[in-house]
């Protein structure tokens, strides 16, 4: 048995190597952690032995994951997707649970409690795997993508009740009805107390802690709340994860949500990785090889039955066959929460060891093959119907509409921080541009503010053609991901070899390679990376160098205020300490029922709350730095700049007068 230090060294080395390989292969990191556990665990190379200490630490990975889910729990998001979430999502979970339960009871001869545990675990699918794959394939907003994400959202909501039921089933079966009734009554009392008291207490407490202006104290406070609420629910006979979920929900209603999310991300990712390592350690390779026919049959039944049931449900909703097939394939694998439920059932002695080993082997194998299954289903779906081409044609049509009346323009690939900084310079020089991005929330915010931004991946030939590459004067690539930049360069050089292309790079080491691939200029991202990129672009377009430098100086004099504001997107939230301190730009619509209607901008007194009004858009016309005496009308779009916390407060003030 290795020493603790040697074991830690081997675990870290294996994790780093496997995660790096997963990144190269564009696979979720979760699969790498599972592989490490399978390889080094007691049933593999036997370098590690399972221990209560390791399992206890790994359990906190699940705690932080549930805390993150609570932070993302949005009533507005749930309301907009309520039909799919509570219709298709609820039907998928119920039908899959009952089907797996019946199969376990009648096919494997187990009691119904075992069947329920297996069914609950099998009903879950992997948000981590599916969301990543759909995002890379630009299919999050396709019809099968929307249906899949709605089902995954309902599964996330169902985890907490399933944890309660499984814990109750593990108790004495003589009075099961009484046990379940007591468990739910206990749960309701605990939840009501925590939510009612916590809702009044949480915001005030965070205001006090944040007022001390100590990042160390703030982080300690977050950890205290996560662990404290988890211990509270555990003491009440419920799960640790349920308390963390409630804590996330409570903090989500405060202005500190984004900073909290960023603070706990390192803890969550590392501890959750350890959890998946321990899950991999549970898989007995010898058992799998000795019972290969049973495992193979379980895998076929798992994917076939789960995918088949989902296909039937989507067809009942009058989806075309190709849409149903792709939705079914995207949900046919097991999920991280399924592993959590299965482990809980095993720990509570609900599952016989042989049933547990067969089930976990089938679930893990389904997760490994999920990327290949989804890709194959997409190809089959394309042959069955032209709807995929129709979806892409819709994207292309949207881009073409935005570029129909412009020429000699700039194509900006990526509309994050750097892309938005560049857009300001182009606007100042009255140079037309179109920006391509794949972050739907950022695009919606930018379009509400009147920016010429559209959904599209710049490494697609048809997207660049629709963006008017033949009429454009230059292309600017602002990606931070070198492989993505290289793909765009390759596509550009195939379409227009002589096109001026200015590229953002992370450091000097990438300059020679990017220029060899066809970049006209490469700007390393150093202290003034975005400023120099903008100046180089203006010079490339024929703007006098003196004028470009003057713009840079003016911006520097403003202490980077305009350059540091950017539209909030899902992929931008909480990446590091610097970004948490960086102001964001937010476009918000003044609704008819808003108390701001009829008031002047000055009367809103947003500056006193840390927010400035950058622009006002009315009737399709945008005006920068609007007059404070301007009275707001329903349908106006205000572009605000401020910290994430201040922007959320401002939104509440504009929406209902609170904050």
XYZ file of C-alpha atoms in Angstrom:
659
model
C 0.000 0.000 0.000
C 1.527 3.359 -0.999
C 2.114 6.144 1.485
C -0.350 9.023 1.554
C 2.091 11.346 -0.206
C 2.910 8.800 -2.927
C -0.792 8.052 -3.423
C -1.546 11.760 -3.799
C 1.291 12.177 -6.315
C 0.113 9.224 -8.429
C -3.511 10.391 -8.289
C -2.612 13.925 -9.385
C -0.333 12.686 -12.180
C -2.997 10.287 -13.464
C -5.696 12.966 -13.246
C -3.595 15.582 -15.079
C -2.641 13.135 -17.835
C -6.131 11.747 -18.344
C -7.873 15.134 -18.249
C -5.339 16.524 -20.737
C -6.013 13.568 -23.042
C -9.762 14.098 -22.686
C -9.306 17.736 -23.689
C -7.349 16.722 -26.784
C -10.076 14.228 -27.718
C -12.778 16.824 -26.891
C -14.390 14.554 -24.316
C -15.823 15.597 -20.920
C -13.321 15.589 -18.047
C -15.728 13.412 -16.095
C -14.870 10.447 -18.312
C -11.175 10.974 -17.555
C -11.803 10.867 -13.795
C -13.882 7.707 -14.174
C -11.069 6.092 -16.157
C -8.558 7.000 -13.423
C -10.740 5.376 -10.774
C -11.271 2.231 -12.844
C -7.556 1.905 -13.648
C -6.052 2.666 -10.228
C -8.834 1.430 -7.972
C -8.996 -1.787 -5.940
C -10.497 -3.691 -8.876
C -7.929 -2.378 -11.374
C -4.232 -1.881 -10.640
C -5.130 -1.931 -6.910
C -3.020 1.156 -6.242
C -5.813 2.634 -4.145
C -8.243 1.047 -1.773
C -11.715 2.424 -1.112
C -11.944 4.133 2.256
C -14.582 5.988 4.207
C -12.314 9.024 4.383
C -11.937 9.230 0.605
C -15.667 8.658 0.069
C -16.545 11.336 2.639
C -14.336 13.899 0.901
C -15.697 12.893 -2.508
C -19.264 13.291 -1.261
C -18.599 16.996 -0.899
C -18.076 17.097 -4.648
C -21.752 16.203 -4.997
C -22.578 18.799 -2.342
C -20.890 21.565 -4.334
C -22.467 20.331 -7.573
C -25.940 20.562 -6.038
C -25.030 23.993 -4.664
C -24.146 25.109 -8.206
C -27.444 23.736 -9.532
C -29.243 25.757 -6.869
C -27.387 28.906 -7.949
C -28.530 28.346 -11.547
C -32.148 27.643 -10.567
C -34.030 30.374 -12.394
C -37.788 30.750 -12.131
C -37.842 32.869 -15.301
C -35.965 30.193 -17.255
C -38.263 27.532 -15.863
C -41.339 29.556 -16.807
C -40.235 30.084 -20.404
C -39.705 26.320 -20.892
C -42.455 25.081 -18.573
C -44.334 23.035 -21.174
C -41.301 21.102 -22.311
C -39.814 20.844 -18.816
C -42.923 19.687 -16.954
C -44.424 17.913 -19.950
C -41.718 16.054 -21.820
C -39.270 16.147 -18.886
C -41.718 14.721 -16.367
C -42.932 12.098 -18.841
C -39.376 10.959 -19.614
C -38.442 10.529 -15.965
C -41.673 8.784 -14.991
C -41.784 6.415 -17.970
C -38.083 5.535 -17.718
C -38.277 4.986 -13.943
C -41.352 2.761 -14.188
C -39.956 0.869 -17.188
C -36.596 0.183 -15.533
C -38.350 -0.744 -12.303
C -40.617 -3.243 -14.081
C -37.674 -4.725 -15.975
C -35.664 -5.156 -12.763
C -38.554 -6.821 -10.972
C -39.738 -9.137 -13.746
C -36.543 -9.685 -15.744
C -34.039 -9.908 -12.891
C -36.434 -11.103 -10.166
C -35.634 -8.349 -7.660
C -37.974 -6.689 -5.162
C -39.667 -3.432 -6.072
C -37.472 -1.251 -3.848
C -34.421 -2.446 -5.773
C -36.294 -1.741 -8.985
C -37.150 1.778 -7.863
C -33.514 2.531 -7.015
C -32.340 1.178 -10.384
C -35.089 3.057 -12.217
C -34.315 6.356 -10.500
C -30.616 6.041 -11.391
C -31.323 4.974 -14.978
C -33.756 7.858 -15.562
C -30.941 10.417 -15.227
C -28.849 11.622 -18.176
C -25.567 13.537 -18.214
C -25.910 17.298 -18.446
C -22.105 17.649 -18.512
C -21.652 15.402 -21.544
C -24.702 16.428 -23.555
C -24.482 20.197 -23.039
C -20.824 20.216 -24.084
C -21.431 18.138 -27.214
C -24.485 20.136 -28.311
C -22.640 23.409 -27.776
C -19.695 22.244 -29.898
C -22.057 21.055 -32.646
C -24.078 24.341 -32.589
C -27.223 22.366 -31.767
C -28.221 23.785 -28.376
C -30.923 25.875 -30.060
C -32.093 23.293 -32.554
C -35.372 21.507 -31.864
C -33.773 18.309 -30.482
C -31.350 20.480 -28.497
C -34.158 22.453 -26.824
C -36.077 19.283 -26.013
C -32.993 17.616 -24.582
C -32.099 20.571 -22.355
C -35.696 20.770 -21.074
C -35.583 17.103 -20.026
C -32.184 17.583 -18.375
C -33.533 20.578 -16.446
C -36.429 18.528 -15.071
C -34.014 15.755 -14.091
C -31.969 18.300 -12.115
C -35.120 19.407 -10.295
C -36.107 15.790 -9.553
C -32.817 14.830 -7.881
C -33.695 16.290 -4.479
C -37.065 14.449 -4.156
C -35.490 11.193 -5.357
C -32.748 11.491 -2.731
C -35.454 11.800 -0.071
C -37.415 8.791 -1.356
C -34.330 6.552 -1.596
C -33.304 7.446 1.948
C -36.809 6.562 3.155
C -36.874 3.259 1.239
C -33.680 2.180 2.975
C -35.428 2.183 6.357
C -37.513 -0.615 7.830
C -40.081 -1.745 5.235
C -42.763 -2.687 7.786
C -44.242 0.781 7.838
C -43.141 2.152 4.482
C -46.134 4.463 4.057
C -45.545 5.949 7.476
C -41.834 6.255 6.800
C -42.405 8.082 3.528
C -45.060 10.336 5.075
C -42.760 11.189 7.957
C -39.842 11.792 5.600
C -41.836 14.177 3.414
C -43.364 15.964 6.411
C -39.920 16.327 7.909
C -38.624 17.586 4.595
C -41.402 20.158 4.224
C -40.820 21.503 7.738
C -37.059 21.743 7.222
C -37.419 23.344 3.788
C -39.992 25.890 4.938
C -37.883 26.879 7.936
C -34.690 27.121 5.904
C -36.247 28.992 2.985
C -38.445 31.393 4.984
C -35.753 32.226 7.520
C -32.937 32.006 4.985
C -34.616 34.314 2.475
C -34.816 37.103 5.064
C -31.403 36.401 6.514
C -29.212 35.620 3.496
C -29.178 38.982 1.734
C -28.553 40.945 4.945
C -25.803 38.587 6.017
C -24.036 38.800 2.650
C -24.318 42.601 2.722
C -22.530 42.591 6.089
C -19.808 40.197 4.904
C -19.286 41.982 1.583
C -19.072 45.282 3.452
C -15.851 44.087 5.089
C -14.261 44.091 1.583
C -12.255 40.917 2.204
C -12.213 38.215 -0.484
C -10.898 35.754 2.102
C -13.807 36.435 4.451
C -16.290 36.233 1.581
C -14.969 32.827 0.529
C -15.000 31.515 4.098
C -18.599 32.695 4.422
C -19.633 30.794 1.263
C -18.004 27.612 2.555
C -19.719 28.085 5.920
C -23.130 28.347 4.278
C -22.585 25.330 2.000
C -21.304 23.075 4.786
C -23.650 24.489 7.426
C -26.871 23.983 5.465
C -25.685 20.545 4.328
C -25.095 19.537 7.947
C -28.503 20.940 8.901
C -30.359 18.742 6.414
C -28.178 15.747 7.310
C -29.047 16.237 11.001
C -32.725 16.245 10.014
C -32.303 12.834 8.381
C -32.082 14.183 4.839
C -29.124 14.325 2.442
C -26.147 16.666 2.505
C -26.795 17.542 -1.139
C -30.336 18.771 -0.404
C -29.081 21.400 2.042
C -26.506 22.589 -0.477
C -29.213 22.860 -3.154
C -31.344 25.034 -0.865
C -28.350 27.217 -0.049
C -27.718 27.768 -3.746
C -31.362 28.723 -4.318
C -31.273 31.258 -1.476
C -28.051 32.887 -2.675
C -29.396 32.954 -6.256
C -31.919 35.572 -5.085
C -29.140 37.885 -3.889
C -26.893 40.180 -5.982
C -23.875 38.045 -5.047
C -24.787 34.976 -7.092
C -22.169 35.346 -9.832
C -19.298 36.004 -7.462
C -20.308 33.059 -5.285
C -20.504 30.823 -8.344
C -16.994 31.812 -9.374
C -15.623 31.352 -5.852
C -16.882 27.802 -5.413
C -16.063 26.590 -8.936
C -12.504 25.379 -8.096
C -13.774 23.490 -5.036
C -16.664 21.991 -6.965
C -14.630 20.852 -9.960
C -11.810 19.283 -7.950
C -14.047 17.581 -5.383
C -16.474 16.418 -8.059
C -13.518 14.963 -9.954
C -12.585 13.026 -6.819
C -16.177 11.798 -6.588
C -16.023 10.396 -10.096
C -12.678 8.778 -9.275
C -14.331 6.975 -6.357
C -17.221 5.935 -8.620
C -14.690 4.442 -11.031
C -13.071 2.583 -8.109
C -16.381 0.835 -7.445
C -16.351 -0.873 -10.836
C -15.042 -4.420 -10.474
C -13.278 -5.147 -13.770
C -12.919 -8.812 -12.861
C -16.659 -9.069 -12.230
C -17.422 -7.361 -15.536
C -15.150 -9.708 -17.493
C -16.556 -12.748 -15.681
C -20.117 -11.611 -16.375
C -19.551 -9.971 -19.761
C -22.764 -11.324 -21.360
C -24.892 -9.954 -18.497
C -23.148 -6.567 -18.628
C -23.480 -6.376 -22.407
C -27.164 -7.266 -22.158
C -27.699 -4.666 -19.434
C -25.968 -2.042 -21.594
C -28.126 -2.880 -24.606
C -31.266 -2.846 -22.484
C -30.213 0.415 -20.838
C -29.499 2.334 -24.044
C -32.122 0.583 -26.156
C -34.989 0.828 -23.678
C -34.183 4.345 -22.471
C -33.600 5.655 -25.982
C -36.629 3.788 -27.314
C -38.964 5.190 -24.673
C -37.676 8.697 -25.382
C -38.181 8.187 -29.112
C -41.811 7.163 -28.540
C -42.430 10.211 -26.323
C -41.012 12.637 -28.892
C -43.021 11.028 -31.701
C -46.183 11.357 -29.576
C -45.430 15.087 -29.504
C -45.577 14.971 -33.325
C -41.856 15.426 -33.841
C -40.419 14.200 -37.156
C -38.572 10.881 -36.958
C -35.117 12.446 -37.285
C -35.812 14.917 -34.443
C -37.079 12.102 -32.230
C -34.071 9.919 -33.029
C -31.554 12.619 -32.185
C -33.360 13.632 -28.975
C -33.467 9.989 -27.889
C -29.753 9.474 -28.587
C -28.862 12.605 -26.615
C -30.671 11.255 -23.530
C -29.863 7.540 -23.800
C -26.744 7.617 -21.620
C -26.458 7.621 -17.834
C -25.759 10.801 -15.883
C -23.692 12.053 -13.001
C -26.761 12.306 -10.761
C -27.673 8.737 -11.674
C -24.323 7.671 -10.256
C -25.071 9.699 -7.116
C -28.435 7.958 -6.675
C -26.929 4.544 -7.362
C -24.169 5.107 -4.819
C -26.710 6.239 -2.218
C -28.790 3.111 -2.840
C -25.676 0.950 -2.482
C -24.563 2.702 0.709
C -28.035 2.214 2.225
C -27.899 -1.520 1.345
C -30.799 -1.262 -1.085
C -28.915 -3.060 -3.881
C -27.317 -6.522 -3.946
C -23.655 -6.298 -4.932
C -24.045 -8.214 -8.210
C -26.955 -6.005 -9.334
C -24.963 -2.910 -8.371
C -21.903 -4.032 -10.368
C -23.900 -4.903 -13.477
C -25.833 -1.633 -13.325
C -22.870 0.657 -12.708
C -20.882 -1.089 -15.451
C -23.706 -0.522 -17.945
C -24.128 3.100 -16.862
C -20.417 3.923 -17.098
C -20.083 2.261 -20.493
C -23.106 4.205 -21.756
C -21.388 7.457 -20.743
C -18.184 6.479 -22.532
C -19.973 5.743 -25.804
C -22.412 8.702 -25.596
C -20.343 11.089 -27.795
C -20.109 8.502 -30.563
C -23.794 7.577 -30.284
C -24.898 11.215 -30.523
C -22.680 11.858 -33.547
C -23.991 8.728 -35.275
C -27.620 9.649 -34.567
C -27.033 13.098 -36.104
C -25.746 11.519 -39.327
C -28.646 9.083 -39.505
C -31.059 11.953 -38.808
C -29.628 13.940 -41.718
C -30.285 11.037 -44.062
C -33.813 10.592 -42.758
C -34.795 14.223 -43.197
C -33.579 17.554 -44.417
C -34.538 19.286 -41.179
C -30.895 19.656 -40.116
C -30.187 21.443 -43.337
C -33.292 23.536 -42.719
C -31.946 24.524 -39.284
C -28.582 25.501 -40.743
C -30.343 27.314 -43.579
C -32.253 29.302 -40.953
C -28.953 30.316 -39.322
C -27.449 31.222 -42.699
C -30.566 33.210 -43.634
C -30.320 35.197 -40.391
C -26.680 36.084 -41.106
C -27.403 36.986 -44.729
C -30.209 39.352 -43.670
C -27.807 41.233 -41.376
C -25.197 41.656 -44.134
C -27.516 42.289 -47.066
C -26.997 46.057 -47.183
C -23.358 46.359 -46.107
C -20.072 45.984 -47.917
C -16.449 46.851 -47.163
C -17.235 45.704 -43.658
C -15.297 43.865 -40.964
C -16.226 40.366 -39.821
C -15.564 40.010 -36.081
C -15.291 36.385 -34.993
C -16.342 36.260 -31.340
C -18.200 38.999 -29.451
C -16.770 38.595 -25.980
C -14.738 41.212 -24.145
C -12.221 41.824 -26.939
C -14.797 41.708 -29.742
C -16.979 44.295 -28.034
C -13.991 46.562 -27.395
C -13.117 46.385 -31.089
C -16.743 47.088 -32.083
C -16.627 50.380 -30.180
C -13.610 51.538 -32.183
C -15.217 50.520 -35.465
C -18.407 52.394 -34.537
C -16.411 55.510 -33.743
C -14.887 55.393 -37.243
C -18.260 54.564 -38.883
C -16.863 51.281 -40.234
C -19.605 48.659 -40.667
C -19.105 45.260 -39.082
C -20.887 42.015 -38.368
C -19.972 39.889 -35.353
C -20.350 36.106 -35.216
C -20.809 34.340 -31.876
C -22.406 31.145 -30.530
C -23.344 32.345 -27.020
C -27.116 32.764 -27.295
C -27.499 34.915 -24.194
C -24.723 37.294 -25.207
C -26.179 37.562 -28.729
C -29.643 38.336 -27.383
C -28.268 41.035 -25.080
C -26.195 42.599 -27.856
C -29.054 42.518 -30.376
C -31.383 44.157 -27.844
C -28.805 46.941 -27.605
C -28.776 47.339 -31.396
C -25.452 45.626 -32.110
C -24.974 43.816 -35.435
C -24.328 40.395 -33.888
C -25.662 37.054 -35.148
C -25.471 33.406 -34.219
C -22.915 31.492 -36.274
C -19.645 29.560 -36.046
C -16.911 31.333 -38.003
C -15.134 28.101 -38.941
C -18.081 27.108 -41.170
C -17.646 27.937 -44.843
C -21.341 28.653 -45.370
C -21.426 31.001 -42.348
C -18.548 33.117 -43.685
C -20.132 33.210 -47.131
C -23.406 34.437 -45.610
C -21.465 37.043 -43.614
C -20.266 38.516 -46.905
C -16.664 37.355 -46.911
C -16.389 38.253 -50.607
C -17.392 41.884 -49.858
C -15.579 42.289 -46.523
C -12.456 44.415 -46.005
C -10.988 42.455 -43.117
C -11.608 39.702 -40.578
C -10.704 39.868 -36.884
C -10.494 36.642 -34.856
C -10.846 37.305 -31.119
C -10.972 33.717 -29.832
C -8.895 32.725 -26.802
C -8.876 29.087 -27.979
C -5.920 28.453 -30.382
C -7.453 25.376 -32.119
C -10.658 27.311 -32.849
C -8.595 30.186 -34.274
C -6.658 27.795 -36.501
C -9.878 26.293 -37.870
C -11.187 29.739 -38.806
C -7.885 30.662 -40.478
C -7.941 27.477 -42.541
C -11.495 28.192 -43.717
C -10.669 31.832 -44.502
C -7.605 30.991 -46.541
C -9.628 28.512 -48.586
C -12.221 31.200 -49.349
C -10.110 34.387 -49.718
C -6.342 33.890 -49.530
C -5.565 37.622 -49.701
C -8.021 38.763 -47.042
C -6.422 40.838 -44.217
C -6.874 38.807 -41.023
C -5.980 40.208 -37.600
C -5.766 37.559 -34.884
C -5.749 37.663 -31.111
C -3.216 35.327 -29.464
C -2.579 34.421 -25.855
C 1.198 34.916 -25.954
C 4.188 35.416 -28.252
C 4.746 31.682 -28.757
C 1.747 31.469 -31.120
C 2.736 34.282 -33.492
C 4.848 32.301 -35.975
C 2.363 29.425 -36.245
C -0.638 31.713 -36.765
C 1.182 33.775 -39.391
C 2.195 30.572 -41.159
C -1.493 29.644 -41.262
C -2.349 32.947 -42.954
C -2.812 35.647 -40.302
C -1.860 39.117 -41.524
C -1.185 40.388 -38.015
C -1.098 38.614 -34.649
C -1.627 40.611 -31.461
C -0.538 38.820 -28.264
C -2.881 39.304 -25.325
C -0.673 41.285 -22.969
C -1.560 44.197 -20.721
C -3.050 46.285 -23.520
C -3.951 43.447 -25.866
C -7.439 44.559 -26.782
C -6.339 48.190 -27.271
C -3.533 47.245 -29.634
C -5.807 44.894 -31.562
C -8.251 47.722 -32.168
C -5.484 50.138 -33.212
C -3.981 47.579 -35.625
C -7.410 46.874 -37.138
C -8.102 50.571 -37.737
C -4.680 51.024 -39.337
C -5.253 47.992 -41.572
C -8.517 49.579 -42.710
C -6.820 52.821 -43.706
C -7.584 54.978 -40.692
C -4.653 57.371 -40.001
C -2.307 55.958 -37.405
C -2.380 59.176 -35.395
C -6.142 59.029 -35.077
C -6.054 55.368 -34.026
C -3.425 56.069 -31.363
C -5.438 59.047 -30.143
C -8.420 56.770 -29.602
C -6.218 54.429 -27.595
C -4.956 57.310 -25.473
C -8.475 58.599 -24.881
C -9.625 55.177 -23.802
C -6.656 54.796 -21.484
C -7.503 58.187 -19.968
C -10.935 56.834 -19.141
C -9.146 54.088 -17.179
C -10.397 51.373 -19.518
C -13.991 51.882 -18.386
C -15.612 51.287 -21.778
C -13.294 48.470 -22.779
C -13.842 46.569 -19.561
C -17.615 46.451 -19.915
C -18.969 43.515 -21.867
C -22.289 41.798 -22.440
C -22.887 39.010 -19.994
C -22.833 35.488 -21.450
C -23.093 31.971 -19.995
C -19.484 31.201 -20.878
C -18.162 34.413 -19.266
C -19.504 34.009 -15.757
C -17.044 33.636 -12.956
C -13.870 32.483 -14.687
C -11.378 34.179 -12.354
C -10.930 36.893 -9.733
C -10.100 39.597 -12.319
C -13.275 38.950 -14.304
C -15.411 39.058 -11.163
C -14.165 42.599 -10.557
C -14.747 43.654 -14.191
C -17.878 45.672 -15.049
C -20.316 44.136 -17.504
C -22.662 45.622 -20.079
C -26.314 44.622 -19.853
C -29.176 45.466 -22.221
C -32.518 45.501 -20.405
C -35.969 46.132 -21.893
C -38.356 48.533 -20.126
C -41.606 46.564 -19.862
C -45.011 48.251 -19.974
C -45.651 47.468 -16.295
C -42.262 48.757 -15.168
C -42.328 51.613 -12.617
C -39.589 53.251 -14.734
C -42.074 54.090 -17.532
C -42.636 57.842 -17.605
C -39.628 58.647 -15.446
C -36.494 60.371 -16.653
C -33.149 58.611 -16.598
C -31.999 61.038 -13.917
C -35.001 60.190 -11.722
C -34.015 56.532 -11.709
C -30.828 57.545 -9.853
C -28.992 54.463 -11.127
C -25.586 56.085 -10.622
C -26.166 56.074 -6.873
C -26.404 52.291 -7.105
C -23.175 51.808 -9.044
C -24.697 51.620 -12.555
C -24.273 54.019 -15.490
C -26.471 54.302 -18.602
C -24.294 53.737 -21.660
C -26.944 53.926 -24.391
C -30.671 54.076 -25.082
C -32.329 52.275 -27.961
C -35.831 53.314 -29.025
C -37.672 52.216 -32.136
C -34.570 50.630 -33.637
C -32.498 53.825 -33.172
C -29.620 53.743 -30.693
C -28.214 56.785 -28.942
C -25.036 56.668 -26.858
C -24.809 58.578 -23.567
C -28.488 59.658 -23.607
C -29.652 62.905 -22.009
C -30.520 62.311 -18.311
C -33.733 64.292 -18.895
C -35.001 61.683 -21.391
C -38.285 60.118 -20.253
C -38.495 56.378 -20.673
C -41.222 54.661 -22.687
C -42.396 51.062 -22.718
C -40.222 49.065 -25.096
C -37.105 51.206 -24.612
C -33.840 49.314 -24.238
C -31.324 50.671 -21.735
C -27.690 49.574 -22.043
C -26.256 49.617 -18.518
C -22.691 49.264 -17.270
C -21.789 48.065 -13.793
C -20.694 45.113 -11.703
C -22.798 41.924 -11.904
C -24.250 42.559 -8.442
C -25.177 46.180 -9.214
C -26.676 45.211 -12.572
C -28.972 42.664 -10.915
C -30.103 45.296 -8.416
C -30.745 47.743 -11.258
C -32.787 45.163 -13.163
C -34.994 44.582 -10.125
C -35.487 48.340 -9.695
C -36.512 48.698 -13.336
C -38.735 45.624 -13.236
C -40.628 45.977 -9.960
C -39.132 48.898 -8.075
C -37.209 46.684 -5.618
C -33.437 46.579 -5.115
